[in-house]
Coordinates of C-alpha atoms in Angstrom, one line a residue:
M1 CA 156.9 -9.6 49.3
S2 CA 158.4 -11.8 51.9
E3 CA 160.5 -11.2 54.9
T4 CA 161.9 -13.9 57.2
H5 CA 162.3 -14.3 60.9
D6 CA 165.4 -15.8 62.4
T7 CA 163.4 -18.6 64.0
Q8 CA 165.5 -21.8 63.9
A9 CA 164.8 -25.4 64.6
G10 CA 165.8 -26.3 68.1
A11 CA 167.4 -29.5 69.2
A12 CA 165.4 -32.0 71.2
D13 CA 166.2 -32.3 74.9
Q14 CA 166.0 -36.1 74.7
P15 CA 168.1 -38.4 72.5
A16 CA 166.5 -40.8 70.1
D17 CA 167.4 -43.9 72.0
Q18 CA 163.9 -45.4 72.3
P19 CA 162.5 -47.0 69.2
A20 CA 158.8 -46.7 68.4
S21 CA 156.6 -49.7 68.8
Q22 CA 155.6 -51.5 65.6
P23 CA 152.3 -50.4 64.2
G24 CA 149.5 -52.5 65.4
S25 CA 151.3 -53.7 68.5
A26 CA 149.6 -53.8 71.8
E27 CA 151.4 -50.8 73.1
E28 CA 150.9 -48.7 70.0
R29 CA 147.1 -49.4 70.3
G30 CA 147.1 -48.4 73.9
G31 CA 146.3 -51.9 74.8
G32 CA 148.2 -51.7 78.1
L33 CA 145.9 -49.4 79.8
G34 CA 144.3 -49.9 83.1
L35 CA 140.7 -50.5 82.3
V36 CA 138.2 -52.4 84.5
V37 CA 134.7 -51.3 83.8
A38 CA 131.3 -52.6 83.1
V39 CA 129.5 -50.5 80.5
T40 CA 126.0 -50.0 79.7
L41 CA 125.3 -48.8 76.2
L42 CA 126.4 -45.2 75.6
V43 CA 123.6 -43.1 74.0
V44 CA 123.9 -39.8 72.4
V45 CA 124.8 -36.8 74.6
A46 CA 126.4 -39.3 77.0
A47 CA 123.1 -40.6 78.3
A48 CA 124.9 -43.5 79.7
V49 CA 126.0 -45.4 82.8
W50 CA 129.7 -45.9 83.5
F51 CA 131.0 -47.9 86.4
G52 CA 134.6 -47.8 87.2
R53 CA 137.0 -49.1 89.9
D54 CA 138.5 -46.8 92.5
D55 CA 141.8 -48.6 92.7
K56 CA 144.8 -47.4 90.7
E57 CA 145.8 -50.5 88.8
L58 CA 148.6 -51.6 86.4
P59 CA 148.0 -52.3 82.8
P60 CA 146.3 -55.6 82.0
D61 CA 148.1 -58.9 82.4
G62 CA 150.8 -57.3 84.6
E63 CA 152.4 -55.6 81.6
P64 CA 154.8 -52.7 82.7
T65 CA 153.9 -49.3 81.5
P66 CA 156.1 -48.6 78.4
V67 CA 158.7 -45.9 78.7
A68 CA 158.1 -43.2 76.1
G69 CA 160.7 -42.5 73.6
P70 CA 161.4 -39.2 71.9
G71 CA 158.1 -37.5 70.9
F72 CA 156.0 -35.6 73.3
R73 CA 156.2 -34.7 77.0
D74 CA 153.4 -33.1 79.0
V75 CA 154.7 -29.9 80.5
A76 CA 151.5 -28.2 81.4
R77 CA 152.3 -27.7 85.1
E78 CA 155.8 -26.2 84.6
S79 CA 154.6 -24.0 81.8
G80 CA 152.1 -22.2 83.8
L81 CA 148.9 -23.6 82.2
D82 CA 147.1 -24.1 85.5
F83 CA 143.6 -23.6 84.0
H84 CA 141.0 -26.0 85.4
M85 CA 137.9 -26.9 83.5
G86 CA 135.0 -27.4 85.9
F87 CA 132.9 -30.5 85.9
L88 CA 129.3 -30.8 87.0
P89 CA 129.6 -31.1 90.8
D90 CA 126.6 -33.5 91.3
E91 CA 127.1 -35.5 88.1
S92 CA 127.7 -39.1 88.9
G93 CA 127.6 -40.5 85.4
T94 CA 124.6 -42.6 86.3
T95 CA 122.0 -40.4 84.6
F96 CA 121.7 -37.9 81.9
K97 CA 120.9 -34.6 83.5
I98 CA 121.6 -30.9 83.7
N99 CA 124.1 -30.0 80.9
L100 CA 125.2 -31.0 77.5
Y101 CA 128.8 -30.3 78.0
D102 CA 130.1 -33.6 79.1
H103 CA 130.7 -33.0 75.3
G104 CA 133.4 -30.6 76.4
C105 CA 134.7 -27.1 76.2
G106 CA 137.1 -25.7 73.7
V107 CA 140.6 -24.4 73.3
S108 CA 141.7 -21.7 70.9
I109 CA 145.1 -20.5 69.8
A110 CA 145.9 -17.0 68.5
D111 CA 148.2 -14.1 69.1
Y112 CA 145.7 -11.9 70.9
D113 CA 148.1 -9.1 71.8
G114 CA 150.1 -8.9 68.6
D115 CA 153.5 -9.6 70.1
G116 CA 154.3 -12.4 67.6
H117 CA 153.7 -15.3 70.0
E118 CA 150.8 -17.7 70.0
D119 CA 148.6 -17.4 73.1
V120 CA 146.0 -19.9 74.5
F121 CA 142.3 -19.5 75.4
F122 CA 140.5 -22.2 77.3
L123 CA 136.7 -22.3 77.6
N124 CA 134.9 -23.4 80.8
Q125 CA 131.4 -24.6 81.6
L126 CA 131.6 -23.9 85.4
G127 CA 133.8 -21.1 86.4
S128 CA 135.9 -18.6 84.5
N129 CA 137.5 -19.1 81.1
G130 CA 141.3 -18.9 80.9
L131 CA 143.4 -16.7 78.7
F132 CA 147.1 -17.4 78.9
R133 CA 149.7 -15.1 77.3
N134 CA 152.8 -16.8 75.8
R135 CA 156.0 -15.2 77.2
G136 CA 157.8 -16.2 74.0
D137 CA 159.5 -19.3 75.2
G138 CA 156.5 -21.6 75.5
T139 CA 155.7 -20.7 79.1
F140 CA 152.5 -18.8 79.9
E141 CA 151.0 -16.2 82.3
D142 CA 147.3 -16.0 83.2
V143 CA 145.9 -12.7 81.9
T144 CA 142.2 -13.6 82.0
E145 CA 141.2 -11.1 84.7
K146 CA 143.3 -8.4 83.2
V147 CA 141.8 -8.8 79.7
G148 CA 138.2 -9.4 81.0
V149 CA 137.2 -12.6 79.1
G150 CA 136.4 -14.9 82.1
L151 CA 132.6 -14.9 81.5
A152 CA 132.1 -17.0 84.6
D153 CA 128.4 -16.2 84.6
R154 CA 127.6 -18.6 81.6
I155 CA 128.4 -21.9 80.0
C156 CA 131.1 -21.2 77.5
V157 CA 131.7 -23.8 74.8
G158 CA 133.8 -22.6 71.9
G159 CA 135.9 -19.5 71.2
T160 CA 137.2 -18.3 67.8
F161 CA 139.7 -15.5 67.1
A162 CA 139.9 -13.6 63.8
D163 CA 140.7 -10.1 62.4
V164 CA 137.1 -9.4 61.7
D165 CA 137.5 -5.7 60.9
N166 CA 140.9 -6.1 59.0
D167 CA 142.7 -3.7 61.3
G168 CA 145.6 -5.9 62.2
D169 CA 144.5 -7.4 65.5
Q170 CA 142.5 -10.5 66.6
D171 CA 138.9 -10.1 67.7
L172 CA 137.1 -12.9 69.6
F173 CA 133.8 -14.6 69.4
V174 CA 132.6 -16.8 72.3
A175 CA 129.8 -19.3 71.8
S176 CA 127.7 -20.0 74.9
T177 CA 124.8 -22.3 75.9
R178 CA 121.9 -20.3 77.3
G179 CA 124.1 -17.5 78.6
G180 CA 124.3 -15.6 75.3
N181 CA 127.1 -15.4 72.8
V182 CA 129.8 -12.6 73.2
F183 CA 131.8 -10.7 70.6
Y184 CA 134.9 -8.8 71.6
E185 CA 136.5 -6.2 69.4
N186 CA 140.3 -5.9 69.8
Q187 CA 141.1 -2.3 70.5
G188 CA 144.8 -2.9 69.9
G189 CA 147.5 -4.4 72.0
G190 CA 145.2 -7.1 73.3
V191 CA 142.6 -4.8 74.8
L192 CA 139.2 -6.6 74.2
K193 CA 135.9 -4.7 74.3
D194 CA 132.5 -6.4 74.4
V195 CA 130.6 -5.0 71.3
T196 CA 128.1 -7.9 71.0
K197 CA 125.0 -5.7 71.0
K198 CA 126.4 -3.1 68.6
A199 CA 127.5 -5.9 66.2
G200 CA 124.0 -7.5 66.3
L201 CA 125.4 -10.9 67.6
E202 CA 123.2 -11.1 70.8
H203 CA 121.7 -14.6 70.1
I204 CA 120.9 -16.6 73.2
G205 CA 120.5 -20.3 72.6
H206 CA 122.4 -23.5 72.6
S207 CA 125.3 -22.4 70.5
Q208 CA 128.1 -25.0 69.9
T209 CA 130.9 -23.5 67.9
A210 CA 131.6 -20.7 65.5
I211 CA 133.8 -20.2 62.4
F212 CA 134.8 -17.2 60.4
F213 CA 135.1 -17.3 56.6
D214 CA 134.4 -15.1 53.6
Y215 CA 131.4 -16.8 52.0
D216 CA 130.7 -14.1 49.4
N217 CA 134.3 -13.2 48.5
D218 CA 134.0 -9.5 49.4
G219 CA 137.2 -9.5 51.5
L220 CA 135.3 -9.4 54.8
L221 CA 135.1 -12.3 57.2
D222 CA 131.5 -13.5 57.8
L223 CA 130.5 -15.6 60.8
Y224 CA 128.8 -19.0 61.0
V225 CA 127.5 -20.3 64.4
V226 CA 126.2 -23.8 64.7
H227 CA 123.7 -25.0 67.3
T228 CA 122.5 -28.2 69.0
A229 CA 118.8 -28.1 70.1
D230 CA 116.5 -26.5 72.6
W231 CA 116.9 -29.4 75.0
T232 CA 117.2 -27.6 78.4
L233 CA 114.6 -26.4 80.8
D234 CA 114.4 -22.9 82.3
E235 CA 114.8 -24.4 85.7
I236 CA 118.2 -24.0 87.4
N237 CA 119.8 -26.8 89.4
P238 CA 120.5 -25.3 92.8
T239 CA 123.7 -27.3 93.3
S240 CA 125.4 -26.9 90.0
K241 CA 123.8 -23.6 89.0
T242 CA 123.2 -25.0 85.5
F243 CA 120.0 -25.6 83.5
K244 CA 118.3 -28.9 83.9
G245 CA 117.8 -31.1 80.8
K246 CA 114.5 -31.9 79.2
G247 CA 113.2 -35.4 79.4
G248 CA 114.8 -36.3 82.7
D249 CA 116.7 -39.5 82.1
G250 CA 114.9 -40.3 78.9
F251 CA 117.0 -40.3 75.8
D252 CA 114.1 -40.2 73.4
A253 CA 112.7 -37.1 75.0
V254 CA 116.0 -35.3 74.7
I255 CA 116.6 -36.2 71.1
Q256 CA 113.2 -35.0 70.1
S257 CA 113.9 -31.5 71.5
A258 CA 113.0 -28.6 69.2
K259 CA 115.8 -27.9 66.7
E260 CA 118.0 -24.9 66.9
Y261 CA 119.2 -24.0 63.5
N262 CA 122.6 -22.7 62.6
I263 CA 123.1 -19.0 61.8
L264 CA 125.1 -17.3 59.0
Y265 CA 125.9 -13.7 59.8
H266 CA 127.0 -11.4 56.9
N267 CA 129.8 -8.9 57.8
N268 CA 128.4 -5.5 56.7
G269 CA 131.9 -3.9 56.9
D270 CA 130.9 -1.3 59.5
G271 CA 131.2 -3.4 62.6
T272 CA 127.7 -4.9 62.3
F273 CA 126.4 -8.2 61.0
T274 CA 123.1 -9.3 59.4
D275 CA 121.5 -12.8 59.7
V276 CA 121.4 -14.1 56.1
T277 CA 120.9 -17.8 57.0
K278 CA 117.6 -18.5 55.1
K279 CA 118.7 -16.5 52.1
A280 CA 121.9 -18.5 51.9
G281 CA 120.4 -21.9 52.7
L282 CA 122.6 -22.8 55.7
Q283 CA 120.1 -23.5 58.4
G284 CA 121.2 -27.1 58.8
R285 CA 119.2 -29.9 60.5
G286 CA 120.0 -29.2 64.1
W287 CA 122.3 -30.9 66.6
S288 CA 125.4 -29.6 64.7
S289 CA 128.8 -30.3 66.3
D290 CA 131.6 -28.9 64.1
V291 CA 132.3 -27.1 60.8
A292 CA 134.9 -27.3 58.1
I293 CA 135.3 -24.7 55.4
F294 CA 137.1 -25.6 52.1
D295 CA 136.7 -25.3 48.4
Y296 CA 136.0 -28.9 47.7
D297 CA 135.2 -28.4 44.0
E298 CA 137.9 -25.8 43.4
D299 CA 135.6 -23.2 41.9
G300 CA 136.8 -20.3 44.0
D301 CA 133.9 -20.3 46.5
Q302 CA 134.3 -21.6 50.1
D303 CA 132.1 -24.6 50.7
V304 CA 130.8 -25.7 54.1
L305 CA 130.8 -29.1 55.8
V306 CA 128.7 -29.4 59.0
A307 CA 129.2 -32.5 61.2
C308 CA 126.0 -33.7 63.0
M309 CA 125.7 -35.5 66.3
F310 CA 122.8 -37.6 65.0
G311 CA 122.6 -38.7 61.4
R312 CA 124.7 -37.7 58.4
A313 CA 126.9 -34.7 58.0
Q314 CA 126.0 -32.1 55.4
L315 CA 128.3 -30.8 52.7
Y316 CA 127.0 -27.6 51.1
R317 CA 128.3 -26.4 47.8
N318 CA 128.7 -22.6 47.6
D319 CA 127.4 -21.2 44.4
K320 CA 128.2 -17.4 44.7
G321 CA 126.7 -17.2 48.2
K322 CA 123.9 -19.7 47.8
F323 CA 124.4 -23.1 49.4
V324 CA 123.1 -26.5 48.2
D325 CA 123.3 -29.8 50.1
V326 CA 125.4 -32.1 47.9
T327 CA 126.4 -34.7 50.5
L328 CA 124.9 -37.8 48.9
E329 CA 126.4 -37.1 45.5
T330 CA 129.9 -36.2 46.9
L331 CA 130.6 -38.0 50.1
G332 CA 127.8 -40.5 50.2
R333 CA 127.4 -42.0 53.7
T334 CA 129.0 -40.2 56.6
S335 CA 129.5 -40.9 60.3
W336 CA 126.2 -41.0 62.1
G337 CA 127.6 -39.4 65.3
G338 CA 130.1 -37.0 63.8
M339 CA 131.8 -34.7 66.3
G340 CA 135.1 -33.4 64.9
V341 CA 135.7 -32.7 61.2
K342 CA 139.0 -31.8 59.5
V343 CA 140.1 -31.3 55.9
F344 CA 143.8 -31.8 55.0
D345 CA 146.1 -33.3 52.4
A346 CA 146.9 -36.8 53.8
H347 CA 148.6 -38.1 50.7
N348 CA 150.7 -35.1 49.3
D349 CA 148.7 -35.2 46.1
S350 CA 147.6 -31.6 46.3
R351 CA 144.0 -32.6 47.2
L352 CA 142.1 -32.0 50.4
D353 CA 140.8 -35.1 52.1
V354 CA 138.1 -35.2 54.8
L355 CA 138.1 -36.9 58.2
I356 CA 135.0 -37.0 60.4
V357 CA 135.2 -38.8 63.7
D358 CA 132.3 -40.7 65.2
M359 CA 132.0 -40.3 69.0
H360 CA 129.1 -42.7 68.9
S361 CA 131.1 -45.5 67.3
D362 CA 131.1 -47.0 70.8
M363 CA 127.4 -48.0 70.5
W364 CA 128.3 -51.4 69.2
M365 CA 130.7 -52.4 72.0
G366 CA 130.1 -55.4 74.1
L367 CA 129.0 -55.0 77.7
D368 CA 132.2 -56.4 79.2
L369 CA 135.4 -54.4 78.9
S370 CA 137.4 -56.4 81.5
H371 CA 141.0 -57.3 80.9
G372 CA 140.1 -60.4 79.0
S373 CA 138.1 -58.6 76.4
L374 CA 140.1 -55.4 76.2
K375 CA 142.1 -56.6 73.1
L376 CA 138.9 -57.6 71.4
A377 CA 137.3 -54.3 72.1
T378 CA 140.4 -52.5 70.8
D379 CA 140.6 -54.5 67.7
S380 CA 136.9 -54.1 67.1
A381 CA 137.3 -50.3 67.3
Q382 CA 139.1 -50.5 64.0
K383 CA 136.1 -51.8 62.1
K384 CA 132.9 -50.4 60.7
F385 CA 129.5 -51.9 61.2
R386 CA 126.2 -51.7 59.2
S387 CA 124.0 -51.3 62.2
I388 CA 124.0 -49.3 65.5
F389 CA 124.7 -52.3 67.6
G390 CA 127.1 -54.1 65.4
P391 CA 128.1 -57.5 66.6
M392 CA 126.0 -57.1 69.7
K393 CA 123.0 -57.5 67.5
Q394 CA 124.0 -61.1 66.7
Q395 CA 124.0 -61.9 70.4
D396 CA 120.7 -60.4 71.4
N397 CA 117.6 -60.4 69.2
K398 CA 116.0 -57.8 71.5
L399 CA 118.4 -55.3 70.1
V400 CA 116.8 -55.6 66.7
K401 CA 113.6 -54.0 67.8
T402 CA 115.5 -51.4 69.8
E403 CA 117.5 -50.5 66.8
E404 CA 114.4 -50.1 64.7
R405 CA 112.9 -47.8 67.3
W406 CA 116.0 -45.7 67.4
A407 CA 116.3 -45.5 63.7
D408 CA 112.8 -44.1 63.6
T409 CA 113.4 -41.8 66.5
L410 CA 116.6 -40.4 65.1
A411 CA 115.1 -40.2 61.7
F412 CA 118.2 -41.3 59.8
S413 CA 118.5 -43.6 56.8
R414 CA 120.7 -46.6 57.0
G415 CA 121.8 -45.9 53.5
E416 CA 123.1 -42.4 54.5
V417 CA 125.2 -43.1 57.5
L418 CA 128.3 -45.1 58.6
F419 CA 128.9 -46.4 62.1
G420 CA 132.4 -45.4 62.8
N421 CA 134.8 -42.7 61.6
S422 CA 134.7 -41.7 58.0
F423 CA 137.8 -40.7 56.0
F424 CA 137.2 -39.5 52.5
R425 CA 140.1 -39.4 50.1
A426 CA 139.7 -36.8 47.4
T427 CA 140.0 -38.7 44.1
D428 CA 139.3 -35.9 41.7
K429 CA 137.8 -32.4 41.8
G430 CA 134.7 -32.8 43.8
T431 CA 134.7 -36.6 44.2
F432 CA 135.7 -38.8 47.2
E433 CA 136.1 -42.4 48.3
E434 CA 135.6 -43.5 52.0
L435 CA 138.7 -45.4 53.2
S436 CA 138.8 -45.1 57.0
E437 CA 139.5 -48.8 57.6
E438 CA 142.0 -49.0 54.8
V439 CA 144.1 -46.2 56.1
G440 CA 143.9 -47.2 59.7
L441 CA 141.7 -44.4 61.1
E442 CA 139.0 -46.4 62.9
T443 CA 139.2 -45.5 66.6
L444 CA 137.1 -45.6 69.7
W445 CA 135.6 -42.5 71.4
P446 CA 137.1 -39.9 69.3
W447 CA 136.0 -36.3 69.7
G448 CA 138.5 -33.7 68.5
I449 CA 141.0 -33.7 65.6
S450 CA 144.2 -31.8 65.4
V451 CA 146.4 -32.1 62.3
G452 CA 150.1 -31.3 61.7
D453 CA 153.4 -32.7 60.6
F454 CA 154.6 -33.5 64.2
D455 CA 157.8 -35.2 63.2
N456 CA 158.5 -32.9 60.2
D457 CA 158.9 -35.8 57.8
G458 CA 156.8 -34.1 55.1
H459 CA 153.5 -36.0 55.9
Q460 CA 150.5 -34.8 57.9
D461 CA 149.8 -36.6 61.1
I462 CA 146.7 -36.6 63.3
F463 CA 146.1 -36.2 67.0
L464 CA 142.7 -37.5 68.2
S465 CA 141.4 -36.3 71.6
S466 CA 139.4 -39.3 72.9
G467 CA 137.8 -40.7 76.0
M468 CA 134.5 -41.1 77.9
G469 CA 135.7 -40.0 81.3
F470 CA 132.2 -39.6 82.6
P471 CA 133.8 -39.0 85.0
F472 CA 135.7 -42.2 85.9
Y473 CA 136.1 -44.2 82.7
Y474 CA 139.4 -44.0 80.8
W475 CA 140.2 -44.2 77.1
P476 CA 143.4 -43.1 75.5
N477 CA 144.1 -40.2 73.1
H478 CA 145.5 -41.3 69.8
L479 CA 148.6 -40.1 68.0
M480 CA 148.2 -41.3 64.4
L481 CA 151.5 -40.8 62.6
N482 CA 151.4 -40.9 58.8
N483 CA 153.3 -43.8 57.4
G484 CA 154.2 -41.8 54.3
D485 CA 151.7 -43.3 52.0
G486 CA 148.5 -41.9 53.5
T487 CA 148.0 -44.7 56.0
F488 CA 148.3 -44.2 59.7
A489 CA 149.5 -46.1 62.8
D490 CA 148.9 -45.2 66.5
H491 CA 152.1 -44.2 68.3
A492 CA 150.4 -42.7 71.4
T493 CA 152.2 -44.9 73.9
A494 CA 155.6 -45.0 72.2
R495 CA 155.7 -41.2 71.7
G496 CA 154.7 -40.1 75.2
I497 CA 151.0 -39.3 74.7
E498 CA 149.6 -42.3 76.6
P499 CA 149.8 -42.8 79.5
P500 CA 150.8 -39.2 80.5
V501 CA 153.3 -38.5 83.2
Q502 CA 150.5 -38.1 85.7
G503 CA 149.3 -41.6 85.0
H504 CA 145.8 -42.9 84.4
Y505 CA 144.1 -41.3 87.4
H506 CA 144.6 -38.3 89.6
D507 CA 143.4 -37.4 93.0
K508 CA 140.3 -35.5 92.1
K509 CA 137.1 -37.2 93.2
I510 CA 133.5 -37.0 92.0
Q511 CA 131.1 -38.7 94.3
N512 CA 134.0 -40.6 95.8
R513 CA 135.1 -42.1 92.5
D514 CA 138.4 -41.5 90.8
S515 CA 138.0 -38.8 88.1
V516 CA 140.3 -39.4 85.1
R517 CA 141.2 -36.7 82.7
S518 CA 139.1 -36.9 79.5
S519 CA 140.1 -34.8 76.5
R520 CA 137.5 -33.4 74.2
C521 CA 139.4 -31.1 71.9
A522 CA 143.0 -30.3 70.8
A523 CA 144.8 -27.5 69.1
T524 CA 148.3 -27.3 67.5
A525 CA 151.0 -24.6 67.4
D526 CA 154.7 -24.0 67.6
F527 CA 154.7 -22.2 70.9
D528 CA 158.4 -22.0 71.6
G529 CA 159.6 -21.2 68.0
D530 CA 161.7 -24.3 67.5
G531 CA 160.0 -25.4 64.4
R532 CA 158.2 -28.3 66.0
L533 CA 154.4 -28.4 66.6
E534 CA 153.0 -28.7 70.1
I535 CA 149.6 -30.1 71.1
I536 CA 147.2 -28.6 73.8
T537 CA 144.0 -30.2 75.0
N538 CA 141.3 -29.0 77.4
N539 CA 140.5 -31.7 80.0
F540 CA 137.6 -32.4 82.3
N541 CA 138.1 -31.6 86.0
D542 CA 141.8 -31.0 85.6
I543 CA 144.5 -28.9 84.0
P544 CA 145.1 -29.3 80.3
Y545 CA 147.7 -31.4 78.5
Y546 CA 150.5 -29.4 77.0
F547 CA 152.5 -31.8 74.9
K548 CA 155.9 -30.3 74.2
N549 CA 157.3 -31.7 70.9
E550 CA 160.7 -33.3 71.5
F551 CA 161.0 -35.3 68.2
D552 CA 164.7 -35.3 67.4
T553 CA 164.6 -36.1 63.7
G554 CA 166.9 -33.4 62.2
N555 CA 164.2 -32.8 59.6
N556 CA 163.8 -29.4 58.0
Y557 CA 160.7 -27.3 57.9
V558 CA 159.4 -24.0 56.6
A559 CA 156.5 -21.9 58.0
L560 CA 154.4 -19.0 56.6
R561 CA 152.3 -16.3 58.2
L562 CA 150.1 -14.8 55.6
Q563 CA 148.6 -11.3 55.6
G564 CA 145.9 -10.5 53.2
T565 CA 145.3 -7.1 51.5
S566 CA 142.7 -7.6 48.8
S567 CA 141.7 -10.8 50.7
N568 CA 140.6 -10.8 54.4
R569 CA 143.7 -9.9 56.5
D570 CA 143.9 -13.3 58.1
A571 CA 144.0 -14.9 54.6
I572 CA 141.4 -17.5 55.8
G573 CA 140.7 -19.7 52.8
A574 CA 144.1 -19.4 51.1
R575 CA 145.6 -22.5 49.5
I576 CA 149.3 -23.0 49.7
L577 CA 151.2 -25.5 47.5
A578 CA 154.8 -26.4 48.3
R579 CA 156.7 -28.3 45.5
V580 CA 159.5 -30.4 47.0
G581 CA 161.2 -32.9 44.8
D582 CA 158.5 -35.1 43.2
Q583 CA 155.9 -34.2 45.9
T584 CA 153.4 -31.4 46.0
M585 CA 152.1 -30.6 49.5
L586 CA 148.9 -28.7 50.0
R587 CA 148.0 -26.6 53.1
M588 CA 145.1 -24.3 53.7
V589 CA 144.6 -21.4 56.1
H590 CA 141.7 -22.4 58.4
S591 CA 139.7 -20.2 60.8
A592 CA 139.0 -23.0 63.3
G593 CA 137.7 -26.5 63.4
G594 CA 138.4 -30.1 64.5
Y595 CA 135.8 -29.8 67.3
L596 CA 135.6 -26.9 69.7
S597 CA 139.2 -25.9 68.8
Q598 CA 141.2 -23.4 66.9
S599 CA 144.8 -24.2 65.9
S600 CA 147.5 -21.7 64.8
R601 CA 146.9 -20.2 61.4
T602 CA 150.7 -20.3 60.7
V603 CA 151.1 -22.6 57.7
H604 CA 153.7 -25.3 58.5
F605 CA 155.5 -27.6 56.1
G606 CA 157.7 -30.4 57.4
L607 CA 160.3 -31.3 54.7
G608 CA 162.1 -34.4 55.9
Q609 CA 165.7 -34.4 54.8
H610 CA 165.0 -32.2 51.8
D611 CA 167.2 -29.1 51.9
V612 CA 165.5 -27.2 49.0
I613 CA 161.9 -26.2 48.3
D614 CA 161.5 -25.7 44.6
S615 CA 158.6 -23.2 45.0
I616 CA 155.7 -22.2 47.1
E617 CA 152.5 -21.1 45.3
I618 CA 149.9 -19.2 47.3
S619 CA 146.3 -18.9 45.9
W620 CA 144.8 -16.0 47.9
P621 CA 141.1 -15.9 48.5
S622 CA 140.9 -12.8 46.2
G623 CA 142.1 -15.0 43.3
I624 CA 145.6 -13.5 43.2
K625 CA 148.4 -16.1 42.6
Q626 CA 151.8 -15.6 44.2
V627 CA 154.9 -17.7 43.8
I628 CA 157.9 -17.8 46.1
E629 CA 161.0 -19.4 44.7
N630 CA 163.4 -21.4 46.9
P631 CA 162.5 -19.9 50.3
A632 CA 165.0 -20.2 53.1
L633 CA 164.4 -23.2 55.4
N634 CA 163.9 -23.6 59.1
Q635 CA 162.4 -20.1 59.3
V636 CA 159.0 -18.4 59.6
H637 CA 158.3 -16.2 56.6
D638 CA 155.8 -13.3 56.8
V639 CA 154.1 -13.0 53.4
V640 CA 152.0 -10.1 52.3
E641 CA 149.4 -10.5 49.5
P642 CA 150.6 -8.6 46.4
D643 CA 148.6 -6.0 44.5
K644 CA 145.8 -7.1 42.3
A645 CA 147.9 -6.1 39.3
A646 CA 149.9 -9.2 39.9
K647 CA 146.8 -11.4 39.5

């Protein structure tokens, strides 16, 4: 059955009087950004040296900062999102020390109190987390202390909401480095109770992120937690109150740290979980960064793709609860420094494509990023290279031996990895082709991925949280709008993403240097109920970005909130096909993903100027098929899974 809300598309506050820049132009690539730096080579885990200028300068060559047209506007301050992610107080960026999480802390979106509005949860490495309740109009109030999820005594990295016990409310799992993970059971109405010990989820280690999915199709959500490595010492730094890193400033010592394997917890259905990792074959290879869950071979089982910070990702085929690594025969080579991973239908061909972003694609960059070489660096960011050092290798023969040493140290095969982002287009059931350069998705310093149809034109777009603000270097986030044919162009400048209202720099200082915002993750939701998707990031040493969507296209949309009965109540793993004219759009209900982030689980279809949806077909995780004919447009529909008799 289906009932509809009266949520209508709202008009934008700003007229469409500013045309977008042409794809590939300097402003669309973010080429007019104030960068003056000299860079040493960035190594994994940001073991790098960044030097920046303290002056606030104009874009290169005296170019004026472009005026943003209709698109996005940062409204974090006026909305009440005054959360501040702490940065290491004695970290100068000149050495690798103390703490992994220059890699960032997450942001999660869920309706924690069941009032029908999407709320926001920010994770923090130094200081309290932040839970912000949506008042219903896209403004927020801080309820962290009231709910009791601050966890200021530990380094919190990722948070994931899900209805784990199928009782109609959102429970919460928090992944932490060294402080111990925490699991909260929602008692109803947003009252969260710590039941970690009772649930058997007390693991203390270097946890990265977590995702809920039903790996054995029993209608209960299981939990998969991925880890990095045992790379910290027991010694506490007296200034920052964080753990010191192994190996001092030496990268090799860090990378050779003992692995911490991933953990798959089976939901026993009684509020407890059992570690079934070895039995299922999902230990992984260590240094995991992100997870995507999808049925790549369409056999009814949820498969698992794990991104890896060093070396290739791993795609595991699920065979009735047993997992087999099938990466090489399906994806082939993948990004060697994969951080975020996302699966989505980029071409409206009813197939799920895969995007993995490579944070370490900056390894090949030249040592000079002055104004004169900025364009070259930007253009080079759109290319792949066969070796770690790319064109630099041609300039310095010493790098050949360095590369060989690293290849041995990192234990990766050149035949298994790509140096750059990797976009895999699904070509048939279980087969893919890598096309990142062809579709325009090679970028520099990407970390997180958020996907949604931001302009409601019927094609999925991408927001990439980017940067290496460590803490005083700047690189722009990317707004990759779909051209309608599965290729993408960066509209970050023309659509208000870069530079933000606050400019390139702000008044926060770290060791007397300007500290720029640096986004690591991003999540997407329609916070104000106007049918347009907003974007939220979590930023270093500053408040978040909250990009309000002000696209004034007049395009239609439809949205679905699914409730499972035979399936898990959140309907995680459901596939939804919308048939509109000659197109078939595919969406999937995800738990989390994209790198330390969780976007809204509401399924959103932009429709362009189409005023009729022929049908929506829902494939529930239980195997039940449901068809909704001609649903009303510009509304949110609540859809309940039918009885098994309808299967």
